[in-house]
Tab-separated table of C-alpha atoms in Angstrom:
chain	number	residue	atom	x	y	z
A	1	UNK	CA	-50.419	-6.988	-57.488
A	2	UNK	CA	-48.393	-3.621	-58.261
A	3	UNK	CA	-44.618	-5.327	-58.082
A	4	UNK	CA	-45.990	-8.496	-59.628
A	5	UNK	CA	-47.627	-6.806	-62.784
A	6	UNK	CA	-44.566	-4.235	-63.171
A	7	UNK	CA	-42.968	-6.158	-65.684
A	8	UNK	CA	-45.831	-6.088	-68.056
A	9	UNK	CA	-46.388	-2.732	-68.338
A	10	UNK	CA	-42.400	-1.624	-69.077
A	11	UNK	CA	-40.160	-3.005	-71.664
A	12	UNK	CA	-37.638	-6.204	-70.854
A	13	UNK	CA	-34.471	-5.032	-70.543
A	14	UNK	CA	-35.930	-2.667	-67.843
A	15	UNK	CA	-38.265	-4.873	-66.362
A	16	UNK	CA	-35.027	-7.021	-65.577
A	17	UNK	CA	-33.037	-4.228	-64.249
A	18	UNK	CA	-36.116	-3.560	-61.795
A	19	UNK	CA	-36.387	-7.286	-60.845
A	20	UNK	CA	-32.461	-7.462	-60.284
A	21	UNK	CA	-33.127	-4.462	-57.960
A	22	UNK	CA	-35.987	-5.581	-56.242
A	23	UNK	CA	-34.095	-9.098	-55.163
A	24	UNK	CA	-31.501	-6.961	-53.653
A	25	UNK	CA	-28.596	-8.161	-56.664
A	26	UNK	CA	-27.893	-5.192	-58.343
A	27	UNK	CA	-26.335	-5.355	-62.602
A	28	UNK	CA	-22.680	-5.570	-62.680
A	29	UNK	CA	-22.160	-2.144	-63.532
A	30	UNK	CA	-23.664	-0.666	-60.456
A	31	UNK	CA	-21.140	-2.406	-58.037
A	32	UNK	CA	-19.521	0.879	-56.538
A	33	UNK	CA	-15.753	0.996	-56.832
A	34	UNK	CA	-15.392	2.770	-53.178
A	35	UNK	CA	-11.554	1.494	-52.817
A	36	UNK	CA	-10.021	4.988	-53.979
A	37	UNK	CA	-10.460	8.044	-55.315
A	38	UNK	CA	-8.392	9.024	-58.904
A	39	UNK	CA	-7.644	11.898	-60.454
A	40	UNK	CA	-8.584	12.776	-63.986
A	41	UNK	CA	-4.628	12.142	-64.880
A	42	UNK	CA	-5.158	8.477	-64.036
A	43	UNK	CA	-8.437	7.983	-65.050
A	44	UNK	CA	-9.342	6.002	-68.078
A	45	UNK	CA	-9.545	8.921	-70.676
A	46	UNK	CA	-13.107	6.417	-72.282
A	47	UNK	CA	-14.646	7.052	-68.992
A	48	UNK	CA	-18.147	8.796	-69.669
A	49	UNK	CA	-20.543	9.486	-66.747
A	50	UNK	CA	-24.086	8.380	-67.022
A	51	UNK	CA	-26.380	11.305	-67.853
A	52	UNK	CA	-27.122	13.282	-64.613
A	53	UNK	CA	-31.240	13.376	-63.276
A	54	UNK	CA	-31.916	16.784	-63.431
A	55	UNK	CA	-32.616	17.119	-60.056
A	56	UNK	CA	-32.771	21.146	-59.355
A	57	UNK	CA	-36.054	21.307	-61.618
A	58	UNK	CA	-37.401	18.157	-61.353
A	59	UNK	CA	-37.182	16.674	-57.895
A	60	UNK	CA	-36.577	12.718	-57.650
A	61	UNK	CA	-39.610	10.584	-56.656
A	62	UNK	CA	-39.404	7.125	-54.668
A	63	UNK	CA	-40.943	5.561	-57.519
A	64	UNK	CA	-38.725	7.160	-60.023
A	65	UNK	CA	-36.392	4.394	-58.002
A	66	UNK	CA	-38.241	1.680	-60.247
A	67	UNK	CA	-36.629	2.673	-63.414
A	68	UNK	CA	-33.718	5.040	-62.707
A	69	UNK	CA	-31.124	3.031	-60.481
A	70	UNK	CA	-29.114	5.016	-58.164
A	71	UNK	CA	-26.118	2.732	-57.726
A	72	UNK	CA	-25.546	3.599	-61.427
A	73	UNK	CA	-23.351	6.915	-60.864
A	74	UNK	CA	-21.888	5.259	-58.696
A	75	UNK	CA	-17.916	5.667	-59.156
A	76	UNK	CA	-14.510	5.980	-57.149
A	77	UNK	CA	-15.450	9.655	-57.178
A	78	UNK	CA	-18.749	9.944	-55.734
A	79	UNK	CA	-17.205	11.116	-52.529
A	80	UNK	CA	-17.303	14.485	-50.759
A	81	UNK	CA	-14.459	16.014	-49.313
A	82	UNK	CA	-14.509	19.258	-46.939
A	83	UNK	CA	-11.395	21.548	-46.521
A	84	UNK	CA	-11.431	23.198	-43.334
A	85	UNK	CA	-8.648	25.350	-41.699
A	86	UNK	CA	-8.100	28.732	-40.013
A	87	UNK	CA	-8.608	31.988	-41.394
A	88	UNK	CA	-6.044	33.050	-44.140
A	89	UNK	CA	-5.314	29.265	-44.859
A	90	UNK	CA	-5.374	29.208	-48.552
A	91	UNK	CA	-8.600	27.663	-48.739
A	92	UNK	CA	-10.195	28.709	-51.524
A	93	UNK	CA	-7.390	28.644	-54.218
A	94	UNK	CA	-6.641	24.752	-52.302
A	95	UNK	CA	-10.428	23.864	-52.715
A	96	UNK	CA	-10.754	24.846	-56.337
A	97	UNK	CA	-7.281	23.208	-57.833
A	98	UNK	CA	-8.964	19.946	-55.680
A	99	UNK	CA	-11.907	20.293	-57.778
A	100	UNK	CA	-10.590	20.382	-60.652
A	101	UNK	CA	-7.747	17.655	-60.523
A	102	UNK	CA	-10.495	15.278	-59.440
A	103	UNK	CA	-12.994	16.695	-61.517
A	104	UNK	CA	-15.348	17.306	-58.772
A	105	UNK	CA	-17.672	20.183	-58.229
A	106	UNK	CA	-16.558	23.159	-56.186
A	107	UNK	CA	-18.722	24.678	-53.766
A	108	UNK	CA	-17.271	27.640	-52.019
A	109	UNK	CA	-17.751	29.317	-49.011
A	110	UNK	CA	-21.181	30.447	-48.733
A	111	UNK	CA	-22.006	34.345	-47.681
A	112	UNK	CA	-24.768	36.013	-46.792
A	113	UNK	CA	-25.558	38.050	-49.816
A	114	UNK	CA	-28.451	35.772	-50.674
A	115	UNK	CA	-30.480	37.023	-47.557
A	116	UNK	CA	-30.315	40.786	-48.945
A	117	UNK	CA	-31.497	40.071	-52.241
A	118	UNK	CA	-34.784	39.945	-53.501
A	119	UNK	CA	-36.636	37.704	-55.668
A	120	UNK	CA	-36.588	40.194	-58.390
A	121	UNK	CA	-32.410	41.070	-57.694
A	122	UNK	CA	-32.687	44.034	-55.383
A	123	UNK	CA	-30.045	44.205	-52.773
A	124	UNK	CA	-31.928	45.387	-49.670
A	125	UNK	CA	-28.311	46.851	-48.595
A	126	UNK	CA	-29.076	50.087	-50.395
A	127	UNK	CA	-31.824	50.902	-47.637
A	128	UNK	CA	-29.877	49.435	-44.432
A	129	UNK	CA	-29.714	53.716	-43.360
A	130	UNK	CA	-33.584	53.461	-43.034
A	131	UNK	CA	-34.374	49.995	-42.187
A	132	UNK	CA	-35.508	49.060	-38.729
A	133	UNK	CA	-32.872	47.636	-36.204
A	134	UNK	CA	-33.371	43.760	-36.555
A	135	UNK	CA	-32.974	44.139	-40.568
A	136	UNK	CA	-29.715	46.411	-39.921
A	137	UNK	CA	-27.218	44.700	-42.237
A	138	UNK	CA	-24.518	42.196	-40.607
A	139	UNK	CA	-21.996	40.139	-43.006
A	140	UNK	CA	-18.754	39.239	-42.716
A	141	UNK	CA	-17.273	42.953	-42.470
A	142	UNK	CA	-19.527	44.247	-40.566
A	143	UNK	CA	-18.904	41.425	-38.067
A	144	UNK	CA	-15.139	42.203	-38.385
A	145	UNK	CA	-15.794	45.839	-38.301
A	146	UNK	CA	-18.090	45.777	-35.133
A	147	UNK	CA	-18.631	42.346	-33.226
A	148	UNK	CA	-21.150	44.067	-30.915
A	149	UNK	CA	-23.781	44.795	-33.634
A	150	UNK	CA	-27.468	44.314	-32.651
A	151	UNK	CA	-27.562	41.434	-35.681
A	152	UNK	CA	-24.307	39.405	-34.953
A	153	UNK	CA	-26.204	36.825	-33.685
A	154	UNK	CA	-28.515	36.904	-36.336
A	155	UNK	CA	-25.188	36.690	-38.820
A	156	UNK	CA	-24.088	33.419	-37.528
A	157	UNK	CA	-27.219	31.405	-37.648
A	158	UNK	CA	-27.460	32.844	-41.587
A	159	UNK	CA	-24.221	31.640	-42.151
A	160	UNK	CA	-24.691	28.243	-40.377
A	161	UNK	CA	-28.194	27.938	-42.428
A	162	UNK	CA	-26.517	28.376	-45.669
A	163	UNK	CA	-23.853	25.512	-44.859
A	164	UNK	CA	-26.687	23.160	-43.709
A	165	UNK	CA	-28.514	23.756	-47.304
A	166	UNK	CA	-24.857	23.970	-49.404
A	167	UNK	CA	-24.729	20.454	-47.931
A	168	UNK	CA	-27.721	19.492	-48.819
A	169	UNK	CA	-27.246	20.618	-52.518
A	170	UNK	CA	-23.898	18.537	-52.134
A	171	UNK	CA	-25.241	15.169	-51.106
A	172	UNK	CA	-28.278	15.746	-53.739
A	173	UNK	CA	-25.576	16.631	-56.565
A	174	UNK	CA	-23.520	13.794	-55.941
A	175	UNK	CA	-26.486	10.747	-55.701
A	176	UNK	CA	-28.594	12.519	-59.047
A	177	UNK	CA	-25.182	12.784	-61.204
A	178	UNK	CA	-22.240	10.366	-59.219
A	179	UNK	CA	-20.108	13.137	-59.722
A	180	UNK	CA	-18.295	14.036	-56.018
A	181	UNK	CA	-17.849	17.181	-54.334
A	182	UNK	CA	-15.475	19.269	-52.763
A	183	UNK	CA	-16.562	22.249	-50.596
A	184	UNK	CA	-14.953	24.550	-48.679
A	185	UNK	CA	-15.857	24.074	-44.695
A	186	UNK	CA	-19.355	22.836	-43.903
A	187	UNK	CA	-22.431	22.738	-41.514
A	188	UNK	CA	-20.284	19.887	-39.148
A	189	UNK	CA	-17.427	22.505	-38.276
A	190	UNK	CA	-19.483	25.853	-38.165
A	191	UNK	CA	-19.593	25.610	-34.770
A	192	UNK	CA	-16.078	26.438	-34.375
A	193	UNK	CA	-16.774	29.808	-35.402
A	194	UNK	CA	-19.428	30.167	-33.121
A	195	UNK	CA	-17.666	29.000	-29.983
A	196	UNK	CA	-15.226	31.464	-30.872
A	197	UNK	CA	-17.615	34.204	-31.260
A	198	UNK	CA	-18.966	33.216	-27.802
A	199	UNK	CA	-16.175	33.195	-25.671
A	200	UNK	CA	-14.785	36.102	-26.953
A	201	UNK	CA	-18.241	37.514	-25.612
A	202	UNK	CA	-19.873	38.540	-28.879
A	203	UNK	CA	-22.979	36.234	-28.428
A	204	UNK	CA	-24.841	35.103	-25.122
A	205	UNK	CA	-25.925	32.106	-23.769
A	206	UNK	CA	-29.161	32.084	-24.920
A	207	UNK	CA	-28.310	32.327	-28.585
A	208	UNK	CA	-25.538	29.828	-27.889
A	209	UNK	CA	-28.110	27.074	-26.216
A	210	UNK	CA	-30.475	27.807	-29.659
A	211	UNK	CA	-27.965	27.638	-32.004
A	212	UNK	CA	-27.023	24.015	-30.484
A	213	UNK	CA	-30.520	22.982	-30.455
A	214	UNK	CA	-30.494	23.888	-34.340
A	215	UNK	CA	-27.474	21.761	-34.845
A	216	UNK	CA	-28.681	19.025	-33.166
A	217	UNK	CA	-31.775	18.975	-35.501
A	218	UNK	CA	-29.967	19.539	-38.682
A	219	UNK	CA	-26.821	17.879	-38.870
A	220	UNK	CA	-28.400	14.352	-38.310
A	221	UNK	CA	-30.216	14.732	-41.098
A	222	UNK	CA	-27.066	14.855	-43.314
A	223	UNK	CA	-24.357	11.697	-44.580
A	224	UNK	CA	-20.829	12.691	-43.148
A	225	UNK	CA	-18.077	13.605	-45.572
A	226	UNK	CA	-15.608	10.612	-46.553
A	227	UNK	CA	-12.821	13.142	-46.461
A	228	UNK	CA	-11.777	16.080	-44.199
A	229	UNK	CA	-8.527	18.018	-45.140
A	230	UNK	CA	-7.303	20.441	-42.708
A	231	UNK	CA	-5.033	23.072	-43.852
A	232	UNK	CA	-2.667	24.026	-40.489
A	233	UNK	CA	-1.318	27.392	-39.791
A	234	UNK	CA	-0.315	28.759	-36.621
A	235	UNK	CA	-2.478	32.082	-35.327
A	236	UNK	CA	0.840	34.093	-35.655
A	237	UNK	CA	0.663	32.895	-39.613
A	238	UNK	CA	-2.669	33.835	-39.645
A	239	UNK	CA	-2.382	37.201	-38.737
A	240	UNK	CA	0.693	37.851	-40.983
A	241	UNK	CA	-1.242	36.901	-44.278
A	242	UNK	CA	-3.861	39.159	-42.879
A	243	UNK	CA	-1.619	41.694	-42.655
A	244	UNK	CA	-0.139	40.755	-46.231
A	245	UNK	CA	-3.214	40.996	-47.926
A	246	UNK	CA	-4.019	44.151	-46.575
A	247	UNK	CA	-7.516	44.437	-46.656
A	248	UNK	CA	-8.824	47.668	-44.259
A	249	UNK	CA	-11.711	45.485	-43.207
A	250	UNK	CA	-9.566	42.667	-41.551
A	251	UNK	CA	-6.134	44.550	-40.752
A	252	UNK	CA	-8.051	46.776	-38.882
A	253	UNK	CA	-10.444	44.640	-37.216
A	254	UNK	CA	-10.928	44.054	-32.948
A	255	UNK	CA	-12.132	40.287	-34.061
A	256	UNK	CA	-9.047	39.378	-35.833
A	257	UNK	CA	-6.745	39.079	-32.946
A	258	UNK	CA	-4.381	36.575	-31.749
A	259	UNK	CA	-6.434	35.353	-28.968
A	260	UNK	CA	-9.515	35.054	-31.491
A	261	UNK	CA	-7.221	32.852	-34.061
A	262	UNK	CA	-5.755	30.859	-31.095
A	263	UNK	CA	-9.523	29.783	-30.015
A	264	UNK	CA	-10.501	29.081	-33.459
A	265	UNK	CA	-7.209	26.494	-33.921
A	266	UNK	CA	-7.981	25.103	-30.599
A	267	UNK	CA	-11.237	24.174	-31.625
A	268	UNK	CA	-10.485	22.763	-34.555
A	269	UNK	CA	-8.127	20.550	-33.347
A	270	UNK	CA	-9.373	19.592	-29.865
A	271	UNK	CA	-13.260	19.551	-31.051
A	272	UNK	CA	-13.976	19.622	-34.541
A	273	UNK	CA	-11.120	17.022	-36.246
A	274	UNK	CA	-11.434	14.799	-33.126
A	275	UNK	CA	-15.312	14.174	-33.572
A	276	UNK	CA	-14.539	14.451	-37.927
A	277	UNK	CA	-12.083	11.156	-37.676
A	278	UNK	CA	-14.622	8.934	-35.566
A	279	UNK	CA	-16.840	9.145	-39.328
A	280	UNK	CA	-14.065	10.641	-42.019
A	281	UNK	CA	-10.913	10.060	-42.884
A	282	UNK	CA	-8.911	12.982	-42.644
A	283	UNK	CA	-5.593	14.545	-43.612
A	284	UNK	CA	-3.493	17.409	-41.973
A	285	UNK	CA	-1.100	19.397	-43.939
A	286	UNK	CA	0.781	22.296	-42.514
A	287	UNK	CA	0.259	24.945	-45.012
A	288	UNK	CA	2.648	27.724	-43.118
A	289	UNK	CA	4.108	27.802	-46.291
A	290	UNK	CA	1.703	26.683	-48.287
A	291	UNK	CA	2.286	23.305	-49.908
A	292	UNK	CA	1.796	20.761	-53.749
A	293	UNK	CA	-1.671	20.535	-54.514
A	294	UNK	CA	-0.450	17.340	-56.168
A	295	UNK	CA	1.047	15.775	-53.175
A	296	UNK	CA	-2.121	15.985	-51.738
A	297	UNK	CA	-4.099	14.267	-54.901
A	298	UNK	CA	-1.318	11.370	-54.577
A	299	UNK	CA	-1.626	11.024	-50.239
A	300	UNK	CA	-5.735	11.128	-51.679
A	301	UNK	CA	-5.107	8.163	-53.941
A	302	UNK	CA	-3.672	6.065	-51.513
A	303	UNK	CA	-6.717	6.018	-49.016
A	304	UNK	CA	-8.183	2.474	-49.229
A	305	UNK	CA	-11.904	3.804	-48.498
A	306	UNK	CA	-13.311	0.214	-48.425
A	307	UNK	CA	-10.879	-1.059	-46.032
A	308	UNK	CA	-13.769	-0.769	-43.154
A	309	UNK	CA	-16.369	-3.088	-42.015
A	310	UNK	CA	-19.910	-3.071	-41.345
A	311	UNK	CA	-19.074	-2.589	-37.374
A	312	UNK	CA	-16.576	0.508	-37.966
A	313	UNK	CA	-17.927	4.213	-37.450
A	314	UNK	CA	-16.008	5.936	-39.923
A	315	UNK	CA	-17.810	5.878	-43.717
A	316	UNK	CA	-20.883	4.002	-41.849
A	317	UNK	CA	-22.624	6.885	-43.223
A	318	UNK	CA	-22.133	5.402	-47.018
A	319	UNK	CA	-22.562	1.997	-46.046
A	320	UNK	CA	-26.670	1.359	-47.283
A	321	UNK	CA	-28.261	-1.896	-47.702
A	322	UNK	CA	-29.530	-1.981	-51.631
A	323	UNK	CA	-30.406	0.582	-54.763
A	324	UNK	CA	-33.519	1.171	-52.752
A	325	UNK	CA	-32.008	2.562	-49.624
A	326	UNK	CA	-30.214	5.044	-51.791
A	327	UNK	CA	-33.034	5.864	-53.236
A	328	UNK	CA	-34.344	6.873	-50.474
A	329	UNK	CA	-31.895	9.536	-48.991
A	330	UNK	CA	-31.824	10.794	-53.316
A	331	UNK	CA	-35.415	11.732	-52.456
A	332	UNK	CA	-34.614	13.184	-49.325
A	333	UNK	CA	-31.807	15.672	-50.798
A	334	UNK	CA	-34.086	16.306	-53.724
A	335	UNK	CA	-37.795	16.115	-53.352
A	336	UNK	CA	-37.899	17.463	-49.259
A	337	UNK	CA	-35.256	19.874	-49.675
A	338	UNK	CA	-37.901	22.324	-47.818
A	339	UNK	CA	-38.763	20.057	-45.032
A	340	UNK	CA	-35.049	19.600	-44.192
A	341	UNK	CA	-34.474	23.417	-44.350
A	342	UNK	CA	-37.181	23.784	-42.161
A	343	UNK	CA	-35.643	21.428	-39.520
A	344	UNK	CA	-32.924	24.904	-38.956
A	345	UNK	CA	-36.194	27.148	-38.210
A	346	UNK	CA	-36.826	27.201	-34.225
A	347	UNK	CA	-38.612	29.644	-33.010
A	348	UNK	CA	-37.804	30.966	-29.635
A	349	UNK	CA	-39.340	34.080	-28.016
A	350	UNK	CA	-36.538	34.126	-25.001
A	351	UNK	CA	-33.871	34.847	-27.665
A	352	UNK	CA	-34.715	38.289	-29.455
A	353	UNK	CA	-31.406	38.412	-31.106
A	354	UNK	CA	-32.456	36.415	-33.771
A	355	UNK	CA	-35.998	37.329	-34.145
A	356	UNK	CA	-37.717	40.468	-36.168
A	357	UNK	CA	-40.188	42.212	-33.933
A	358	UNK	CA	-43.836	42.903	-35.121
A	359	UNK	CA	-44.389	46.116	-35.415
A	360	UNK	CA	-40.855	46.258	-37.192
A	361	UNK	CA	-42.124	44.076	-39.599
A	362	UNK	CA	-44.883	45.771	-40.757
A	363	UNK	CA	-42.220	48.931	-40.755
A	364	UNK	CA	-40.051	47.022	-43.413
A	365	UNK	CA	-42.824	45.884	-45.216
A	366	UNK	CA	-44.108	48.886	-46.181
A	367	UNK	CA	-39.986	50.242	-47.071
A	368	UNK	CA	-40.240	47.341	-49.210
A	369	UNK	CA	-43.108	47.826	-51.144
A	370	UNK	CA	-42.253	51.588	-52.045
A	371	UNK	CA	-38.902	50.085	-54.121
A	372	UNK	CA	-39.963	49.286	-57.595
A	373	UNK	CA	-41.298	45.692	-58.553
A	374	UNK	CA	-41.084	44.234	-54.242
A	375	UNK	CA	-44.996	44.415	-53.976
A	376	UNK	CA	-45.346	41.940	-56.818
A	377	UNK	CA	-44.157	38.062	-55.875
A	378	UNK	CA	-41.485	36.532	-58.109
A	379	UNK	CA	-43.054	35.758	-61.637
A	380	UNK	CA	-45.691	38.477	-61.483
A	381	UNK	CA	-43.974	41.462	-61.993
A	382	UNK	CA	-45.041	42.965	-64.859
A	383	UNK	CA	-42.556	45.924	-64.039
A	384	UNK	CA	-39.908	43.051	-64.759
A	385	UNK	CA	-41.188	42.157	-68.241
A	386	UNK	CA	-43.539	39.401	-66.419
A	387	UNK	CA	-46.314	37.967	-68.365
A	388	UNK	CA	-48.743	37.931	-65.839
A	389	UNK	CA	-52.131	36.883	-68.125
A	390	UNK	CA	-53.778	34.185	-67.334
A	391	UNK	CA	-51.620	33.206	-64.701
A	392	UNK	CA	-53.135	31.606	-61.283
A	393	UNK	CA	-51.429	30.659	-57.677
A	394	UNK	CA	-49.315	33.101	-56.358
A	395	UNK	CA	-45.845	32.101	-57.660
A	396	UNK	CA	-42.419	33.234	-56.731
A	397	UNK	CA	-39.511	30.770	-55.974
A	398	UNK	CA	-37.837	31.262	-52.413
A	399	UNK	CA	-34.876	33.498	-52.118
A	400	UNK	CA	-32.771	31.098	-50.583
A	401	UNK	CA	-33.131	28.340	-52.962
A	402	UNK	CA	-30.889	24.935	-54.622
A	403	UNK	CA	-30.171	27.598	-56.862
């Protein structure tokens, strides 16, 4: 009855659009010109992207699809590009330049800083001297200085979580704005570093088994990238660049050895890229002497992303039946982010390396409550100027969120 009476409740032009979507026929402007990616230089200067859906503040719900097509956003550059490569390859600058060339959103490699910053902005690393063992800070520089640190497994789990969250956000951004995304590394390549750590003896097998259970639980929820770009440098070149940038944490690190970098190279080339090639386009560049980003841009523009059929595995994640199926995925990444992130939280008592013992949780809570303002939920902190009059509920936004 709802579908029959719907056109009577809304404006005629919207009703016509809804009827077209329901019949499986989308308006001409909604057809996806997916054959290639176009740089800003070669794009129509008059092209204007439709007004984006404010997905960061207004979750997209399924009923919104009746009035707000997802396909209206899609254009040639509605794609996800992931840049991978060895440590020291020059990924950050390259990724930024590529995003600028295609007018895409740039997502840098995450850091675990967010885990050490409270909702009220306090840096928990200041408390490291008195923190219980499982709450001691372990970030990248900690790992580089002491790879056998008590919380190294916890550090890598968090990096995997953040890469997973970033990829969810990339999909949400793409489906709600149409703007493509270029990101530095992803949840799909995170295992390269975990395996290198395992081979070096920095994490044990029970930690590894749980890690891959989490991967199996999460990666299937993601739409794999359209394009993976690998910047190739040898371990020797990587060591030269580490020495040249002269960061004491890296130069004096017991981790960044030739053997460790060779493990990363092997895992990238023999595991990750071979698997990624089944589902994504792959471009590999010798970046030993760096390279010309403009040449890469031209190579990308020549890729025909539309040459595969429904029977091909490559790019199959991006072949959906109609606007309704796209609406499902859009809702999935916009409204159900807490559920998606929950898939990465598997409790396993037999892996104490990534758990906080109950007595340490209580001890840590006592320490935190002594920090000015930290006893209050987010939005309810009078010491931070929050107006708490007539507020109800517990307030609070998660420390790790879409922002």
